[in-house]
mmCIF file of C-alpha atoms in Angstrom:
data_model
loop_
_atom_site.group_PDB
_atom_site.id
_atom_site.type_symbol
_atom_site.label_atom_id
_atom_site.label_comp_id
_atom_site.label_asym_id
_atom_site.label_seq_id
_atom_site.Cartn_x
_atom_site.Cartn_y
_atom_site.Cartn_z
ATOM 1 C CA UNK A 1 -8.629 -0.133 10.461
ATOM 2 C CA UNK A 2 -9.404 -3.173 7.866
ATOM 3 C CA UNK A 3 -7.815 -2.212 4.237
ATOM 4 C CA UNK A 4 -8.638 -3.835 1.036
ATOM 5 C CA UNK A 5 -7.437 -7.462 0.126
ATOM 6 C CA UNK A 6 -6.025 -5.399 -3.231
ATOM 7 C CA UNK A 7 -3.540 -3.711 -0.697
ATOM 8 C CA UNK A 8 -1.761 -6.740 0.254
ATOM 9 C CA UNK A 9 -1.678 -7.415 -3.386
ATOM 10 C CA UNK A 10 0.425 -3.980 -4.492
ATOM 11 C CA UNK A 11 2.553 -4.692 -1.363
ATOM 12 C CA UNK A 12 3.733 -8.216 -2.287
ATOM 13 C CA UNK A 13 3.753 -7.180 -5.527
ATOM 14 C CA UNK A 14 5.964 -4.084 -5.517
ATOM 15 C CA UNK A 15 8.124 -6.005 -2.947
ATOM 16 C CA UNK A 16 8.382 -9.133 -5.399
ATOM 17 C CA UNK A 17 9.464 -6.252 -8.057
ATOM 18 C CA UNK A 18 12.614 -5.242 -5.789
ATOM 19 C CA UNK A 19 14.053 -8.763 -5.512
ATOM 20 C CA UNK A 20 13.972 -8.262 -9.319
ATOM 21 C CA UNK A 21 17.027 -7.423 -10.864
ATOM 22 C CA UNK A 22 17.505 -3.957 -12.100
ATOM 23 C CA UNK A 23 16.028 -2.912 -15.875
ATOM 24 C CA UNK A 24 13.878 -6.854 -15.445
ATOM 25 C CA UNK A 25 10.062 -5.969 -15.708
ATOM 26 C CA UNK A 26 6.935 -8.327 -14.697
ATOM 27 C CA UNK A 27 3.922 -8.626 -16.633
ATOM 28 C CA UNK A 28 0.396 -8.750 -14.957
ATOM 29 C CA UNK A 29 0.036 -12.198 -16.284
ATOM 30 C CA UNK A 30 3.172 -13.162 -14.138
ATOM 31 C CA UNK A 31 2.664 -11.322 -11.055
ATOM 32 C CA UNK A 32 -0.881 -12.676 -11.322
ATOM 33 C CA UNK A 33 0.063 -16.487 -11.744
ATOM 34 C CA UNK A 34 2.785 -15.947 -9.134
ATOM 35 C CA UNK A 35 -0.045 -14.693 -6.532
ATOM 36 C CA UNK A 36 -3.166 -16.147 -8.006
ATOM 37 C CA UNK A 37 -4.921 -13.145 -8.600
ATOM 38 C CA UNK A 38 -7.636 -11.944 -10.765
ATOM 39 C CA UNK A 39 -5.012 -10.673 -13.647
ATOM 40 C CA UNK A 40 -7.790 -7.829 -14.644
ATOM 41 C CA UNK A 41 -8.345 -6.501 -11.357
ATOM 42 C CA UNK A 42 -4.615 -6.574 -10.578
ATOM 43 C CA UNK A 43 -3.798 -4.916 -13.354
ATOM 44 C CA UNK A 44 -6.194 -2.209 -12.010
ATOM 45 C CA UNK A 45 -4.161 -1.991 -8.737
ATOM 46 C CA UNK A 46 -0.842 -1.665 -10.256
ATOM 47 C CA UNK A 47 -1.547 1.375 -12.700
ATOM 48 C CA UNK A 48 -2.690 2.927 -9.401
ATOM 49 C CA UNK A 49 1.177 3.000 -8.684
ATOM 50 C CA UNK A 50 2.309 3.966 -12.030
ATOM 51 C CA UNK A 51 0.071 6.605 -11.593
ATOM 52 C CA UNK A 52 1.790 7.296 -8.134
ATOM 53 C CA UNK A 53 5.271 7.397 -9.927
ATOM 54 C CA UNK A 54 6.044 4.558 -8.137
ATOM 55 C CA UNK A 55 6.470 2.020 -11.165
ATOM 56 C CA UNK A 56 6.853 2.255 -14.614
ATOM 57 C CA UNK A 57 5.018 -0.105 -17.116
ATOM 58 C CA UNK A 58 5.899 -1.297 -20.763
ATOM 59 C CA UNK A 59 3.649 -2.454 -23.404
ATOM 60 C CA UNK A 60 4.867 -5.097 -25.913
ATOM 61 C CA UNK A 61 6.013 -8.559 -25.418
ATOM 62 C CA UNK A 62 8.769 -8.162 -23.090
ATOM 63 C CA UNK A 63 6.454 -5.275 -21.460
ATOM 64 C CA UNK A 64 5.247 -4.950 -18.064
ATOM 65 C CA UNK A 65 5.840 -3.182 -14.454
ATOM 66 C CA UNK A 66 9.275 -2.212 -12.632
ATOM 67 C CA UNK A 67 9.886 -0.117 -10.019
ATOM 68 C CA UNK A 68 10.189 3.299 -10.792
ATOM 69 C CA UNK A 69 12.810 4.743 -8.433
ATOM 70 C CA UNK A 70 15.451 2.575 -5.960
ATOM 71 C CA UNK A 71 14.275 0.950 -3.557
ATOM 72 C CA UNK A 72 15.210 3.177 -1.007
ATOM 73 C CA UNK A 73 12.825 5.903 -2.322
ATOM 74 C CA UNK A 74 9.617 3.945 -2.116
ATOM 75 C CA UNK A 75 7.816 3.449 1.056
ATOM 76 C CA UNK A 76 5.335 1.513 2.075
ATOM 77 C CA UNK A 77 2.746 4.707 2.941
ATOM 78 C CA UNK A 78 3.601 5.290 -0.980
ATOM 79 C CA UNK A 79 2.265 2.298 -1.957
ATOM 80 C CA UNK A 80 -0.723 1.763 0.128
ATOM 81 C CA UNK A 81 -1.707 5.738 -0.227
ATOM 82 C CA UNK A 82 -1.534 4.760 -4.158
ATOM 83 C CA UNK A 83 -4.248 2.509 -3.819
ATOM 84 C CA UNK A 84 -5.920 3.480 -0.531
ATOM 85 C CA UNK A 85 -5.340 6.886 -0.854
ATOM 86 C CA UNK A 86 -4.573 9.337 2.336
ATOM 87 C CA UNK A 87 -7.537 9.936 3.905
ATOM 88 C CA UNK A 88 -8.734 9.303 7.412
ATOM 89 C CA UNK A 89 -10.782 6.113 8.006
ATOM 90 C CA UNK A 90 -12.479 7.915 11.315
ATOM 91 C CA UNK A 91 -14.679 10.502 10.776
ATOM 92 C CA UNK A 92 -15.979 12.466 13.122
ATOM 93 C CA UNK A 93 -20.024 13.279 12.704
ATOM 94 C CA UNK A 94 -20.306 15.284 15.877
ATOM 95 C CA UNK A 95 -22.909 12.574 17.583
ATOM 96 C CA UNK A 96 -22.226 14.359 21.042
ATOM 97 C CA UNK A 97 -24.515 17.039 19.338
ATOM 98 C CA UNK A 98 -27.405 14.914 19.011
ATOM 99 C CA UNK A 99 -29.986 13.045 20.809
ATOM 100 C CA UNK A 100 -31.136 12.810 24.361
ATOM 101 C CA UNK A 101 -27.548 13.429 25.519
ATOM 102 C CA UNK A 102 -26.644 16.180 22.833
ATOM 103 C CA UNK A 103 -24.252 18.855 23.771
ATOM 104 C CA UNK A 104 -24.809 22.308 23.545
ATOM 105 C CA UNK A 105 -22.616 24.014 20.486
ATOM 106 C CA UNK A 106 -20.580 26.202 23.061
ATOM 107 C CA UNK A 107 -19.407 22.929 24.259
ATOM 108 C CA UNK A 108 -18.315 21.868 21.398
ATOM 109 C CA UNK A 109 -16.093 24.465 20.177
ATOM 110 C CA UNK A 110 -13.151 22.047 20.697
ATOM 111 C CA UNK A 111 -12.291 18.735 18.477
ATOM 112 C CA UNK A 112 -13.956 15.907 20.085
ATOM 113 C CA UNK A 113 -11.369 14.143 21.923
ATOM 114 C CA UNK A 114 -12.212 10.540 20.406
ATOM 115 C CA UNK A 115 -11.900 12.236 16.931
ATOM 116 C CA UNK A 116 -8.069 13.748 18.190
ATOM 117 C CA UNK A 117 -7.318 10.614 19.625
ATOM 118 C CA UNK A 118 -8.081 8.489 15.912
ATOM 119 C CA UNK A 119 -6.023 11.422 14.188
ATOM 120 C CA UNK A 120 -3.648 10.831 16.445
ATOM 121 C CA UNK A 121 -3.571 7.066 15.966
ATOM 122 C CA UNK A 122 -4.258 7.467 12.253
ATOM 123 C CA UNK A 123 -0.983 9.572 12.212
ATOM 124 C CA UNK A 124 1.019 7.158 14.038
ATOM 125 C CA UNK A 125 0.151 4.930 11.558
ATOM 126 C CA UNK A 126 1.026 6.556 8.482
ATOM 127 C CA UNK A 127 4.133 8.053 10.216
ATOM 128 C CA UNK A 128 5.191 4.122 11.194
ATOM 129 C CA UNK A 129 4.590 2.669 7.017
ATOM 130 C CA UNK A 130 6.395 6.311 5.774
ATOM 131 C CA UNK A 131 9.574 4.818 8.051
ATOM 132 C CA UNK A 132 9.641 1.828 6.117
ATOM 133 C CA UNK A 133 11.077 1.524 2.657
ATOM 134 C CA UNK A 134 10.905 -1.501 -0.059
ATOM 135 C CA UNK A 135 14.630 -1.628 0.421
ATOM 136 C CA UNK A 136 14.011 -2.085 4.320
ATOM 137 C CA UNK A 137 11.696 -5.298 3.635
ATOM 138 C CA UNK A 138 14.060 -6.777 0.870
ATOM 139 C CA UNK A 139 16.845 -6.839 3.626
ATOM 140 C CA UNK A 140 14.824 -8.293 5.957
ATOM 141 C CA UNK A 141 13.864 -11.196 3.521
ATOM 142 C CA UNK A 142 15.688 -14.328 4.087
ATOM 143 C CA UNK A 143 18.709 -14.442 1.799
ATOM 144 C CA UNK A 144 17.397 -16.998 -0.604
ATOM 145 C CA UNK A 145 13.841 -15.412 -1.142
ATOM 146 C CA UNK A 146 14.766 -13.142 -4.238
ATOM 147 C CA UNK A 147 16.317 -15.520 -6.158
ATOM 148 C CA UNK A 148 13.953 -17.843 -5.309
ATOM 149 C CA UNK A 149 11.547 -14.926 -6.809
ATOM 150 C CA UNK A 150 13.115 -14.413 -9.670
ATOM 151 C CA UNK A 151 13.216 -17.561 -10.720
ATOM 152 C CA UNK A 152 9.648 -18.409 -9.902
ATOM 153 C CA UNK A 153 8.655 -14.878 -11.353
ATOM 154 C CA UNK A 154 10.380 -14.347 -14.336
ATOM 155 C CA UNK A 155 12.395 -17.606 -15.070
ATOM 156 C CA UNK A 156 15.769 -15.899 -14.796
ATOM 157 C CA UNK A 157 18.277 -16.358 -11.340
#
């Protein structure tokens, strides 16, 4: 499974968000600057997870995008399904019915077992990000690394 470049982008970027401290928001410009991104396109990315409930964004000067909920509550399925969305990347186009060696449709009445075998790896998958929250990664961080971000990020220790 190969996923966009833009969801490594949200990730970092929802994970530099919880080293923030709490009520401190990050414009687009920043969190742009700070990853050297295309601002524009970023900006794109990280509605997707307002629109997800998973941050809130501010207009105005001191505007921009905090998490919406502790960092316990957000996982990282949440945030790549915000982006990504939830669908399967296999799909099945029942091949084993065509061609020289196609199958006869009363032997196919059961789910091709490469097609339950990707569900089942596709589930494993999802099940395995839904495990992990934002609050799981910032622990895991070494213990300088958010101050370190918040001082690179927004100026502030």
């Amino acid at each position: 499974m190969k996923l966009p470049g833009s969801t490594e982008w949200v990730l970092h970027c929802a994970t530099s968000l919880a080293q923030l401290d709490p009520g401190t928001s990050a414009s687009t410009t920043q969190l742009a600057q700070y990853f050297d991104l295309p601002a524009p396109y970023l900006a794109k990315q990280l509605k997707a997870l307002v629109r997800a409930g998973l941050l809130t964004a501010t207009t105005g000067p001191r505007g921009g995008f905090r998490l919406a909920r502790p960092t316990a509550d957000i996982t990282l399925l949440q945030i790549v399904e915000a982006v990504d969305g939830a669908s399967s990347p296999y799909e099945c186009r029942e091949i084993r019915q065509q061609g020289r060696g196609a199958l006869d449709p009363e032997d196919c009445r059961h789910t091709c077992i490469l097609a339950a075998k990707m569900t089942d790896a596709h589930d494993a998958w999802r099940s395995s990000l839904a495990g992990v929250t934002l609050a799981d990664i910032v622990t895991s961080l070494p213990e300088w690394a958010p101050a370190r971000t918040r001082l690179r990020l927004t100026g502030t220790t």
